[in-house]
mmCIF file of C-alpha atoms in Angstrom:
data_model
loop_
_atom_site.group_PDB
_atom_site.id
_atom_site.type_symbol
_atom_site.label_atom_id
_atom_site.label_comp_id
_atom_site.label_asym_id
_atom_site.label_seq_id
_atom_site.Cartn_x
_atom_site.Cartn_y
_atom_site.Cartn_z
ATOM 1 C CA MET A 1286 -75.019 -127.431 73.080
ATOM 2 C CA THR A 1287 -71.340 -127.039 73.876
ATOM 3 C CA ARG A 1288 -70.590 -126.834 77.603
ATOM 4 C CA ILE A 1289 -67.640 -124.667 78.635
ATOM 5 C CA SER A 1290 -66.222 -124.545 82.163
ATOM 6 C CA LEU A 1291 -63.910 -121.867 83.478
ATOM 7 C CA LYS A 1292 -60.696 -122.458 85.349
ATOM 8 C CA LYS A 1293 -60.648 -121.896 89.093
ATOM 9 C CA ASN A 1294 -60.714 -118.180 90.086
ATOM 10 C CA GLU A 1295 -61.416 -117.036 86.515
ATOM 11 C CA ASP A 1296 -65.099 -116.217 87.044
ATOM 12 C CA ARG A 1297 -65.075 -113.015 89.124
ATOM 13 C CA ARG A 1298 -64.863 -110.519 86.235
ATOM 14 C CA ILE A 1299 -67.436 -112.424 84.200
ATOM 15 C CA LYS A 1300 -69.908 -112.837 87.060
ATOM 16 C CA ALA A 1301 -69.579 -109.079 87.690
ATOM 17 C CA GLY A 1302 -70.993 -108.457 84.219
ATOM 18 C CA HIS A 1303 -68.150 -108.561 81.711
ATOM 19 C CA PRO A 1304 -69.320 -110.506 78.632
ATOM 20 C CA TRP A 1305 -65.980 -111.807 77.348
ATOM 21 C CA VAL A 1306 -64.180 -115.041 78.191
ATOM 22 C CA PHE A 1307 -60.617 -115.299 76.956
ATOM 23 C CA SER A 1308 -59.221 -118.582 75.701
ATOM 24 C CA ASN A 1309 -56.725 -118.907 78.573
ATOM 25 C CA GLU A 1310 -59.555 -118.696 81.124
ATOM 26 C CA ILE A 1311 -61.248 -121.876 79.901
ATOM 27 C CA GLY A 1312 -60.658 -125.056 81.819
ATOM 28 C CA ARG A 1313 -62.745 -127.574 79.897
ATOM 29 C CA ILE A 1314 -64.832 -127.812 76.721
ATOM 30 C CA GLU A 1315 -67.397 -130.574 76.378
ATOM 31 C CA GLY A 1316 -68.836 -131.206 72.937
ATOM 32 C CA ALA A 1317 -67.733 -130.175 69.468
ATOM 33 C CA SER A 1318 -67.843 -126.485 68.704
ATOM 34 C CA GLU A 1319 -67.720 -124.722 65.355
ATOM 35 C CA PRO A 1320 -66.852 -120.998 65.201
ATOM 36 C CA GLY A 1321 -69.844 -119.040 66.469
ATOM 37 C CA ALA A 1322 -71.817 -122.014 67.776
ATOM 38 C CA ALA A 1323 -73.975 -121.564 70.875
ATOM 39 C CA CYS A 1324 -72.558 -122.610 74.225
ATOM 40 C CA GLU A 1325 -73.336 -122.534 77.924
ATOM 41 C CA LEU A 1326 -70.769 -121.240 80.397
ATOM 42 C CA PHE A 1327 -70.201 -122.629 83.903
ATOM 43 C CA ASP A 1328 -67.807 -121.890 86.725
ATOM 44 C CA VAL A 1329 -65.417 -124.536 88.049
ATOM 45 C CA SER A 1330 -68.044 -125.844 90.496
ATOM 46 C CA GLY A 1331 -70.620 -126.358 87.734
ATOM 47 C CA THR A 1332 -72.783 -123.312 88.449
ATOM 48 C CA TYR A 1333 -74.388 -121.856 85.311
ATOM 49 C CA ILE A 1334 -73.142 -118.366 84.377
ATOM 50 C CA GLY A 1335 -74.687 -117.644 81.006
ATOM 51 C CA THR A 1336 -75.348 -118.506 77.368
ATOM 52 C CA GLY A 1337 -73.334 -117.200 74.459
ATOM 53 C CA TYR A 1338 -71.342 -118.308 71.470
ATOM 54 C CA HIS A 1339 -67.907 -119.866 71.194
ATOM 55 C CA ASN A 1340 -65.108 -119.401 68.702
ATOM 56 C CA PRO A 1341 -62.253 -121.854 69.323
ATOM 57 C CA HIS A 1342 -60.004 -119.864 66.968
ATOM 58 C CA SER A 1343 -60.382 -116.475 68.680
ATOM 59 C CA LEU A 1344 -58.616 -114.915 71.670
ATOM 60 C CA ILE A 1345 -62.080 -113.864 72.863
ATOM 61 C CA ALA A 1346 -63.290 -117.438 73.003
ATOM 62 C CA VAL A 1347 -66.782 -116.846 74.423
ATOM 63 C CA ARG A 1348 -69.076 -113.838 74.221
ATOM 64 C CA LEU A 1349 -72.115 -113.958 76.477
ATOM 65 C CA LEU A 1350 -75.512 -112.844 75.224
ATOM 66 C CA SER A 1351 -77.659 -113.877 78.171
ATOM 67 C CA ARG A 1352 -77.411 -114.700 81.857
ATOM 68 C CA GLN A 1353 -80.549 -116.783 81.438
ATOM 69 C CA HIS A 1354 -81.182 -120.009 79.535
ATOM 70 C CA ASP A 1355 -82.316 -118.088 76.437
ATOM 71 C CA ASP A 1356 -82.452 -119.544 72.957
ATOM 72 C CA ILE A 1357 -79.973 -117.304 71.166
ATOM 73 C CA ASP A 1358 -80.679 -119.050 67.866
ATOM 74 C CA SER A 1359 -84.199 -117.693 67.442
ATOM 75 C CA VAL A 1360 -85.637 -114.653 65.710
ATOM 76 C CA ALA A 1361 -87.643 -113.922 68.858
ATOM 77 C CA PHE A 1362 -84.459 -113.472 70.898
ATOM 78 C CA PHE A 1363 -83.010 -110.911 68.478
ATOM 79 C CA GLU A 1364 -86.328 -109.164 68.010
ATOM 80 C CA GLN A 1365 -86.657 -108.674 71.773
ATOM 81 C CA ARG A 1366 -83.097 -107.354 72.124
ATOM 82 C CA ILE A 1367 -83.321 -105.010 69.152
ATOM 83 C CA ALA A 1368 -86.766 -103.744 70.214
ATOM 84 C CA ALA A 1369 -85.363 -102.858 73.646
ATOM 85 C CA ALA A 1370 -82.442 -101.019 72.055
ATOM 86 C CA LEU A 1371 -84.790 -99.167 69.706
ATOM 87 C CA ALA A 1372 -87.061 -98.103 72.563
ATOM 88 C CA HIS A 1373 -84.044 -96.750 74.426
ATOM 89 C CA ARG A 1374 -82.933 -94.664 71.428
ATOM 90 C CA ARG A 1375 -86.461 -93.378 70.878
ATOM 91 C CA SER A 1376 -86.538 -92.190 74.493
ATOM 92 C CA LEU A 1377 -83.156 -90.470 74.073
ATOM 93 C CA TYR A 1378 -83.917 -88.856 70.723
ATOM 94 C CA PRO A 1379 -87.659 -88.423 70.092
ATOM 95 C CA GLY A 1380 -88.243 -87.812 66.406
ATOM 96 C CA MET A 1381 -84.637 -88.458 65.383
ATOM 97 C CA GLU A 1382 -84.190 -90.915 62.506
ATOM 98 C CA THR A 1383 -80.410 -91.284 62.476
ATOM 99 C CA PHE A 1384 -78.661 -92.929 65.414
ATOM 100 C CA ARG A 1385 -76.699 -95.973 66.522
ATOM 101 C CA LEU A 1386 -79.332 -98.618 67.054
ATOM 102 C CA ILE A 1387 -77.131 -101.457 68.324
ATOM 103 C CA TYR A 1388 -73.812 -100.911 70.069
ATOM 104 C CA GLY A 1389 -72.589 -104.453 70.543
ATOM 105 C CA GLU A 1390 -72.000 -105.551 74.114
ATOM 106 C CA SER A 1391 -73.704 -102.444 75.518
ATOM 107 C CA ASP A 1392 -76.969 -103.670 73.998
ATOM 108 C CA PHE A 1393 -76.222 -107.272 75.004
ATOM 109 C CA LEU A 1394 -75.551 -108.255 71.398
ATOM 110 C CA PRO A 1395 -71.735 -108.602 71.351
ATOM 111 C CA GLY A 1396 -70.156 -108.430 67.933
ATOM 112 C CA LEU A 1397 -73.056 -106.556 66.301
ATOM 113 C CA VAL A 1398 -73.218 -102.885 65.336
ATOM 114 C CA VAL A 1399 -76.234 -101.370 63.587
ATOM 115 C CA ASP A 1400 -76.543 -97.719 62.568
ATOM 116 C CA LYS A 1401 -79.849 -96.302 61.365
ATOM 117 C CA TYR A 1402 -79.693 -93.635 58.680
ATOM 118 C CA GLY A 1403 -83.336 -92.815 58.132
ATOM 119 C CA ASP A 1404 -84.854 -95.626 56.047
ATOM 120 C CA TYR A 1405 -81.520 -97.412 55.647
ATOM 121 C CA LEU A 1406 -79.471 -99.597 57.961
ATOM 122 C CA SER A 1407 -75.727 -100.118 57.921
ATOM 123 C CA LEU A 1408 -74.454 -102.953 60.074
ATOM 124 C CA GLN A 1409 -71.259 -104.698 61.033
ATOM 125 C CA LEU A 1410 -71.005 -108.381 61.940
ATOM 126 C CA LEU A 1411 -67.754 -108.310 63.896
ATOM 127 C CA SER A 1412 -67.678 -111.853 65.264
ATOM 128 C CA ALA A 1413 -68.214 -115.362 63.953
ATOM 129 C CA GLY A 1414 -71.151 -115.725 66.323
ATOM 130 C CA MET A 1415 -73.037 -112.781 64.860
ATOM 131 C CA ASP A 1416 -72.087 -113.621 61.299
ATOM 132 C CA ARG A 1417 -73.519 -117.110 61.854
ATOM 133 C CA ARG A 1418 -76.824 -115.519 62.929
ATOM 134 C CA ARG A 1419 -77.121 -112.890 60.213
ATOM 135 C CA GLY A 1420 -80.366 -114.389 58.895
ATOM 136 C CA LEU A 1421 -82.022 -114.128 62.321
ATOM 137 C CA ILE A 1422 -80.764 -110.551 62.738
ATOM 138 C CA LEU A 1423 -82.019 -109.476 59.322
ATOM 139 C CA GLU A 1424 -85.463 -110.946 59.925
ATOM 140 C CA ALA A 1425 -85.730 -109.200 63.296
ATOM 141 C CA LEU A 1426 -84.647 -105.859 61.783
ATOM 142 C CA GLN A 1427 -87.145 -106.252 58.959
ATOM 143 C CA ARG A 1428 -89.992 -106.974 61.376
ATOM 144 C CA LEU A 1429 -89.197 -103.981 63.582
ATOM 145 C CA LEU A 1430 -88.120 -101.311 61.083
ATOM 146 C CA SER A 1431 -89.026 -102.369 57.517
ATOM 147 C CA PRO A 1432 -85.934 -100.631 56.086
ATOM 148 C CA LYS A 1433 -85.598 -99.857 52.393
ATOM 149 C CA GLY A 1434 -82.093 -101.287 52.399
ATOM 150 C CA ILE A 1435 -79.533 -102.966 54.642
ATOM 151 C CA ILE A 1436 -75.822 -102.966 53.895
ATOM 152 C CA ALA A 1437 -73.096 -104.873 55.732
ATOM 153 C CA ARG A 1438 -69.927 -102.824 56.212
ATOM 154 C CA ASN A 1439 -67.812 -105.813 57.128
ATOM 155 C CA ASP A 1440 -64.630 -104.290 55.688
ATOM 156 C CA VAL A 1441 -62.948 -104.162 59.109
ATOM 157 C CA ALA A 1442 -59.742 -105.875 60.178
ATOM 158 C CA VAL A 1443 -61.215 -107.279 63.397
ATOM 159 C CA ARG A 1444 -63.109 -109.858 61.319
ATOM 160 C CA THR A 1445 -59.856 -111.508 60.296
ATOM 161 C CA MET A 1446 -59.147 -112.210 63.975
ATOM 162 C CA GLU A 1447 -62.387 -114.204 63.980
ATOM 163 C CA GLY A 1448 -61.417 -116.160 60.876
ATOM 164 C CA MET A 1449 -63.678 -114.177 58.525
ATOM 165 C CA THR A 1450 -63.092 -112.128 55.390
ATOM 166 C CA GLU A 1451 -63.424 -108.374 54.997
ATOM 167 C CA GLU A 1452 -66.209 -107.367 52.613
ATOM 168 C CA VAL A 1453 -69.002 -104.919 51.833
ATOM 169 C CA GLU A 1454 -72.261 -106.635 51.004
ATOM 170 C CA LEU A 1455 -75.796 -105.498 50.202
ATOM 171 C CA LEU A 1456 -78.001 -107.696 52.368
ATOM 172 C CA GLN A 1457 -81.504 -106.442 51.618
ATOM 173 C CA GLY A 1458 -83.239 -103.937 49.355
ATOM 174 C CA SER A 1459 -81.188 -101.196 47.739
ATOM 175 C CA ILE A 1460 -78.800 -98.485 48.929
ATOM 176 C CA PRO A 1461 -78.586 -95.127 47.110
ATOM 177 C CA ASP A 1462 -75.256 -93.504 46.282
ATOM 178 C CA ALA A 1463 -75.882 -90.906 48.986
ATOM 179 C CA VAL A 1464 -78.169 -90.844 52.018
ATOM 180 C CA LEU A 1465 -79.046 -87.584 53.755
ATOM 181 C CA MET A 1466 -79.068 -87.336 57.540
ATOM 182 C CA GLN A 1467 -80.077 -84.541 59.887
ATOM 183 C CA GLU A 1468 -77.992 -83.455 62.844
ATOM 184 C CA ASN A 1469 -78.572 -80.397 65.043
ATOM 185 C CA GLY A 1470 -80.478 -78.611 62.297
ATOM 186 C CA LEU A 1471 -77.879 -79.376 59.619
ATOM 187 C CA THR A 1472 -78.007 -81.801 56.685
ATOM 188 C CA PHE A 1473 -75.170 -84.178 55.842
ATOM 189 C CA GLU A 1474 -74.584 -86.524 52.945
ATOM 190 C CA VAL A 1475 -73.521 -90.032 53.968
ATOM 191 C CA ASP A 1476 -71.878 -92.613 51.725
ATOM 192 C CA LEU A 1477 -72.990 -95.966 53.139
ATOM 193 C CA ARG A 1478 -70.967 -97.982 50.619
ATOM 194 C CA ASN A 1479 -67.583 -96.269 50.755
ATOM 195 C CA GLY A 1480 -67.607 -93.992 53.787
ATOM 196 C CA GLN A 1481 -65.631 -94.719 56.926
ATOM 197 C CA LYS A 1482 -66.990 -97.152 59.536
ATOM 198 C CA THR A 1483 -70.703 -97.669 58.717
ATOM 199 C CA GLY A 1484 -70.724 -94.620 56.453
ATOM 200 C CA GLY A 1485 -70.597 -91.826 59.006
ATOM 201 C CA PHE A 1486 -69.699 -91.019 62.574
ATOM 202 C CA LEU A 1487 -72.643 -90.656 64.945
ATOM 203 C CA ASP A 1488 -70.787 -90.539 68.254
ATOM 204 C CA GLN A 1489 -69.871 -86.820 68.199
ATOM 205 C CA LYS A 1490 -73.297 -85.366 67.474
ATOM 206 C CA GLU A 1491 -73.730 -83.825 70.927
ATOM 207 C CA ASN A 1492 -70.096 -82.754 71.178
ATOM 208 C CA HIS A 1493 -70.511 -80.745 67.983
ATOM 209 C CA LEU A 1494 -72.737 -78.419 70.014
ATOM 210 C CA LEU A 1495 -69.663 -77.390 72.030
ATOM 211 C CA LEU A 1496 -68.866 -75.053 69.144
ATOM 212 C CA GLN A 1497 -71.932 -72.962 69.845
ATOM 213 C CA GLY A 1498 -70.770 -69.668 71.301
ATOM 214 C CA ILE A 1499 -67.000 -70.227 71.131
ATOM 215 C CA SER A 1500 -66.846 -70.253 67.324
ATOM 216 C CA LYS A 1501 -68.931 -67.119 66.726
ATOM 217 C CA ASP A 1502 -67.078 -64.353 64.853
ATOM 218 C CA THR A 1503 -63.764 -66.201 64.914
ATOM 219 C CA ASP A 1504 -61.574 -68.253 62.579
ATOM 220 C CA VAL A 1505 -61.841 -72.025 63.062
ATOM 221 C CA LEU A 1506 -59.490 -74.803 62.003
ATOM 222 C CA ASP A 1507 -60.872 -78.354 61.698
ATOM 223 C CA CYS A 1508 -58.146 -80.999 61.423
ATOM 224 C CA PHE A 1509 -58.891 -84.496 60.102
ATOM 225 C CA CYS A 1510 -62.265 -83.109 59.015
ATOM 226 C CA TYR A 1511 -63.582 -86.191 57.108
ATOM 227 C CA SER A 1512 -67.181 -85.266 56.111
ATOM 228 C CA GLY A 1513 -66.918 -81.755 57.553
ATOM 229 C CA SER A 1514 -69.279 -82.162 60.505
ATOM 230 C CA TRP A 1515 -67.244 -80.036 62.926
ATOM 231 C CA ALA A 1516 -66.556 -77.472 60.201
ATOM 232 C CA ALA A 1517 -70.205 -77.163 59.186
ATOM 233 C CA HIS A 1518 -71.305 -76.764 62.798
ATOM 234 C CA ALA A 1519 -68.713 -74.017 63.314
ATOM 235 C CA GLY A 1520 -69.997 -72.184 60.256
ATOM 236 C CA PHE A 1521 -73.589 -72.706 61.324
ATOM 237 C CA PHE A 1522 -72.781 -71.230 64.741
ATOM 238 C CA GLY A 1523 -71.399 -68.049 63.215
ATOM 239 C CA ALA A 1524 -67.684 -68.559 62.613
ATOM 240 C CA ARG A 1525 -66.047 -65.865 60.501
ATOM 241 C CA SER A 1526 -64.168 -68.496 58.520
ATOM 242 C CA VAL A 1527 -63.586 -72.246 58.764
ATOM 243 C CA LEU A 1528 -60.745 -74.233 57.229
ATOM 244 C CA GLY A 1529 -61.005 -78.044 57.185
ATOM 245 C CA LEU A 1530 -58.043 -80.334 56.548
ATOM 246 C CA ASP A 1531 -58.025 -83.975 55.447
ATOM 247 C CA ILE A 1532 -55.579 -86.177 53.563
ATOM 248 C CA SER A 1533 -58.383 -87.976 51.687
ATOM 249 C CA GLU A 1534 -59.532 -86.538 48.366
ATOM 250 C CA ARG A 1535 -62.871 -88.324 48.780
ATOM 251 C CA ALA A 1536 -63.366 -86.850 52.275
ATOM 252 C CA VAL A 1537 -62.563 -83.315 51.146
ATOM 253 C CA ALA A 1538 -65.033 -83.593 48.277
ATOM 254 C CA LEU A 1539 -67.719 -84.909 50.639
ATOM 255 C CA ALA A 1540 -67.039 -82.147 53.173
ATOM 256 C CA GLY A 1541 -67.351 -79.542 50.417
ATOM 257 C CA ARG A 1542 -70.708 -80.946 49.338
ATOM 258 C CA ASN A 1543 -71.917 -80.850 52.942
ATOM 259 C CA ALA A 1544 -70.895 -77.208 53.301
ATOM 260 C CA THR A 1545 -72.832 -76.417 50.116
ATOM 261 C CA LEU A 1546 -75.858 -78.413 51.303
ATOM 262 C CA ASN A 1547 -76.071 -76.143 54.334
ATOM 263 C CA GLY A 1548 -75.393 -72.866 52.534
ATOM 264 C CA LEU A 1549 -72.001 -72.428 54.184
ATOM 265 C CA SER A 1550 -69.582 -72.594 51.256
ATOM 266 C CA ASP A 1551 -68.954 -68.829 51.451
ATOM 267 C CA ARG A 1552 -67.192 -69.219 54.810
ATOM 268 C CA VAL A 1553 -66.304 -72.927 55.062
ATOM 269 C CA SER A 1554 -63.519 -74.328 52.862
ATOM 270 C CA PHE A 1555 -61.369 -77.457 52.793
ATOM 271 C CA GLU A 1556 -57.859 -78.504 51.815
ATOM 272 C CA GLU A 1557 -56.573 -81.928 50.836
ATOM 273 C CA CYS A 1558 -53.331 -82.221 52.799
ATOM 274 C CA ASP A 1559 -51.467 -83.967 55.592
ATOM 275 C CA ALA A 1560 -52.694 -82.311 58.793
ATOM 276 C CA PHE A 1561 -49.344 -82.816 60.555
ATOM 277 C CA ASP A 1562 -47.519 -80.904 57.814
ATOM 278 C CA ARG A 1563 -50.200 -78.255 57.341
ATOM 279 C CA LEU A 1564 -50.228 -77.403 61.036
ATOM 280 C CA ARG A 1565 -46.510 -76.648 60.799
ATOM 281 C CA SER A 1566 -46.868 -74.527 57.655
ATOM 282 C CA LEU A 1567 -49.790 -72.557 59.100
ATOM 283 C CA LYS A 1568 -47.536 -71.512 61.965
ATOM 284 C CA LEU A 1569 -44.776 -70.510 59.551
ATOM 285 C CA GLU A 1570 -47.329 -68.421 57.646
ATOM 286 C CA GLY A 1571 -48.209 -66.601 60.857
ATOM 287 C CA ARG A 1572 -51.793 -67.851 60.854
ATOM 288 C CA SER A 1573 -53.833 -67.952 64.056
ATOM 289 C CA PHE A 1574 -57.264 -69.268 64.974
ATOM 290 C CA GLY A 1575 -59.821 -68.735 67.706
ATOM 291 C CA VAL A 1576 -60.801 -72.442 67.728
ATOM 292 C CA VAL A 1577 -58.920 -75.536 66.593
ATOM 293 C CA VAL A 1578 -60.688 -78.896 66.405
ATOM 294 C CA MET A 1579 -58.480 -81.973 66.584
ATOM 295 C CA ASP A 1580 -60.483 -85.159 65.866
ATOM 296 C CA PRO A 1581 -58.066 -87.657 64.286
ATOM 297 C CA PRO A 1582 -58.671 -91.300 63.430
ATOM 298 C CA ALA A 1583 -57.600 -93.901 65.976
ATOM 299 C CA PHE A 1584 -53.829 -93.646 66.391
ATOM 300 C CA VAL A 1585 -53.697 -96.486 68.942
ATOM 301 C CA LYS A 1586 -54.741 -99.766 67.343
ATOM 302 C CA ASN A 1587 -53.377 -101.848 70.225
ATOM 303 C CA ARG A 1588 -51.425 -101.466 73.448
ATOM 304 C CA LYS A 1589 -48.138 -102.258 71.705
ATOM 305 C CA ASN A 1590 -48.068 -98.960 69.802
ATOM 306 C CA LEU A 1591 -49.414 -96.767 72.613
ATOM 307 C CA ALA A 1592 -46.084 -95.021 73.268
ATOM 308 C CA GLU A 1593 -45.512 -94.216 69.596
ATOM 309 C CA ALA A 1594 -49.113 -93.083 69.115
ATOM 310 C CA THR A 1595 -48.851 -90.823 72.183
ATOM 311 C CA LYS A 1596 -45.974 -88.997 70.503
ATOM 312 C CA GLY A 1597 -48.230 -88.371 67.511
ATOM 313 C CA TYR A 1598 -51.011 -87.031 69.738
ATOM 314 C CA ILE A 1599 -48.570 -84.722 71.493
ATOM 315 C CA THR A 1600 -47.229 -83.392 68.193
ATOM 316 C CA ILE A 1601 -50.571 -82.496 66.639
ATOM 317 C CA ASN A 1602 -51.969 -80.989 69.831
ATOM 318 C CA ARG A 1603 -48.791 -78.964 70.445
ATOM 319 C CA ARG A 1604 -48.956 -77.586 66.926
ATOM 320 C CA ALA A 1605 -52.665 -76.820 67.359
ATOM 321 C CA LEU A 1606 -52.031 -74.942 70.608
ATOM 322 C CA GLU A 1607 -49.283 -72.917 68.934
ATOM 323 C CA LEU A 1608 -51.917 -71.556 66.546
ATOM 324 C CA LEU A 1609 -54.098 -70.294 69.406
ATOM 325 C CA GLY A 1610 -53.731 -67.007 71.217
ATOM 326 C CA PRO A 1611 -55.088 -66.049 74.657
ATOM 327 C CA GLY A 1612 -58.753 -66.970 74.919
ATOM 328 C CA GLY A 1613 -58.549 -69.476 72.080
ATOM 329 C CA TYR A 1614 -60.048 -72.955 72.355
ATOM 330 C CA LEU A 1615 -58.745 -76.402 71.467
ATOM 331 C CA ILE A 1616 -61.285 -79.199 71.105
ATOM 332 C CA SER A 1617 -59.175 -82.346 71.174
ATOM 333 C CA CYS A 1618 -60.524 -85.868 70.716
ATOM 334 C CA SER A 1619 -59.349 -89.458 70.714
ATOM 335 C CA CYS A 1620 -61.420 -92.441 69.610
ATOM 336 C CA SER A 1621 -58.741 -94.930 70.704
ATOM 337 C CA TYR A 1622 -59.868 -97.134 73.587
ATOM 338 C CA HIS A 1623 -56.256 -97.910 74.518
ATOM 339 C CA MET A 1624 -55.609 -94.187 75.071
ATOM 340 C CA GLY A 1625 -57.352 -93.919 78.442
ATOM 341 C CA ARG A 1626 -58.958 -90.802 79.850
ATOM 342 C CA GLU A 1627 -56.187 -89.922 82.308
ATOM 343 C CA PRO A 1628 -53.324 -90.670 79.876
ATOM 344 C CA PHE A 1629 -55.134 -88.465 77.328
ATOM 345 C CA ARG A 1630 -55.297 -85.641 79.867
ATOM 346 C CA GLU A 1631 -51.601 -86.097 80.671
ATOM 347 C CA MET A 1632 -50.779 -86.042 76.964
ATOM 348 C CA LEU A 1633 -52.611 -82.721 76.567
ATOM 349 C CA ALA A 1634 -50.716 -81.283 79.542
ATOM 350 C CA THR A 1635 -47.439 -82.298 77.908
ATOM 351 C CA ALA A 1636 -48.499 -80.734 74.606
ATOM 352 C CA ALA A 1637 -49.401 -77.494 76.391
ATOM 353 C CA ARG A 1638 -46.007 -77.351 78.127
ATOM 354 C CA GLN A 1639 -44.185 -77.924 74.852
ATOM 355 C CA ALA A 1640 -46.298 -75.240 73.144
ATOM 356 C CA LYS A 1641 -45.572 -72.851 76.046
ATOM 357 C CA ARG A 1642 -49.284 -72.316 76.549
ATOM 358 C CA GLU A 1643 -51.132 -72.096 79.855
ATOM 359 C CA VAL A 1644 -54.476 -73.830 79.424
ATOM 360 C CA ARG A 1645 -57.509 -74.702 81.468
ATOM 361 C CA LEU A 1646 -59.889 -77.581 81.034
ATOM 362 C CA VAL A 1647 -63.345 -76.268 80.187
ATOM 363 C CA THR A 1648 -65.106 -79.624 79.914
ATOM 364 C CA ALA A 1649 -64.457 -83.271 79.164
ATOM 365 C CA ARG A 1650 -67.003 -85.325 77.248
ATOM 366 C CA SER A 1651 -67.463 -88.859 75.943
ATOM 367 C CA GLN A 1652 -69.501 -90.471 73.174
ATOM 368 C CA ALA A 1653 -73.182 -89.771 72.532
ATOM 369 C CA PRO A 1654 -75.621 -91.791 74.686
ATOM 370 C CA ASP A 1655 -76.739 -93.943 71.756
ATOM 371 C CA HIS A 1656 -73.268 -95.465 72.241
ATOM 372 C CA PRO A 1657 -74.013 -96.504 75.859
ATOM 373 C CA VAL A 1658 -71.290 -97.427 78.328
ATOM 374 C CA LEU A 1659 -71.608 -100.482 80.561
ATOM 375 C CA LEU A 1660 -69.851 -99.876 83.863
ATOM 376 C CA ASN A 1661 -68.694 -103.501 84.046
ATOM 377 C CA PHE A 1662 -67.437 -103.404 80.464
ATOM 378 C CA PRO A 1663 -64.885 -100.559 80.270
ATOM 379 C CA GLU A 1664 -64.139 -101.410 76.636
ATOM 380 C CA SER A 1665 -67.493 -99.837 75.751
ATOM 381 C CA GLU A 1666 -66.165 -96.339 76.549
ATOM 382 C CA TYR A 1667 -63.677 -95.188 73.964
ATOM 383 C CA LEU A 1668 -64.247 -91.534 73.020
ATOM 384 C CA LYS A 1669 -62.542 -88.640 74.761
ATOM 385 C CA CYS A 1670 -63.456 -85.044 73.849
ATOM 386 C CA PHE A 1671 -61.683 -82.355 75.885
ATOM 387 C CA VAL A 1672 -62.214 -78.612 75.499
ATOM 388 C CA LEU A 1673 -59.210 -76.533 76.546
ATOM 389 C CA GLN A 1674 -58.849 -72.753 76.643
ATOM 390 C CA VAL A 1675 -55.594 -70.854 76.400
ATOM 391 C CA VAL A 1676 -55.387 -68.383 79.305
#
């Protein structure tokens, strides 16, 4: 097995629990190493730190899977890790059949994401190390869950940074054109082949409940609505009307089907449009809303475009606040890790000043607990969901 030694003073973060070793932190590599091959990590004095896999072509050169001398190239290893993750989700959500089963580093399986949609699994192999072990992963998943189908949604750009191709691949069984999932008493259609990410977004399921109470008997605007989850929840919780906006024709069609599935098409409607432009025209039309939901895709792909992305966040949130009167609510979200919690709060304060609105923070949330956060791995916390009220 390849032996990798860190440079002097480069072990503190890793010994504290962070699972990544960057290429510039490595002092010495002993033995040949192919992308994704197993390795053992040591500090400069030769003390063992952990076992993981190495990719000599990646900025994240080593990802640790174990702090013990485990055999990470065995089905038993993956079965034990996945079983522990499954038990945790079962304790969080008794009886629920749709959830994130594996959340990478937070479940001590860096580079692997697995979402469970009832009898079907959608996974992402985001690193060369996990892609190399796909056979072991599939066998462990089959033993534990016996799914009817497993699809790999590997059509993500991060794979190219690991020297891999982007692709969608059926790995086992069959996948229907649409899978139905339950969330908070509602039913949603999920497209595992062509939908965003693994097919759906499971990280906002508890935040959707924030609409209960505040959306009743009011008009709600849902920007960047995708499959219509926020919109459907608003209608379900008694909104007078709900308008969802998305630039994708496919998303608008899916959102419409989900409204119909839940008997909400009489009060929930959708428009295919650019949300930035539509927010401006709604103001010109004199429209107002009691609740605006702002849940855009990730604007900040990396630190380099943070300043430019912040301007975009300010613009859409300012325009949203301009559509709210006294007592109205803005639910504003960011799924960009590089937009930190405090900068996000500062951005919202700037948007409020520009909109000439006095607002108060009602609550601030993060991702659902089936997307667990490791305290020593801040990269595992990405979602911000702030509820503001105009006063």
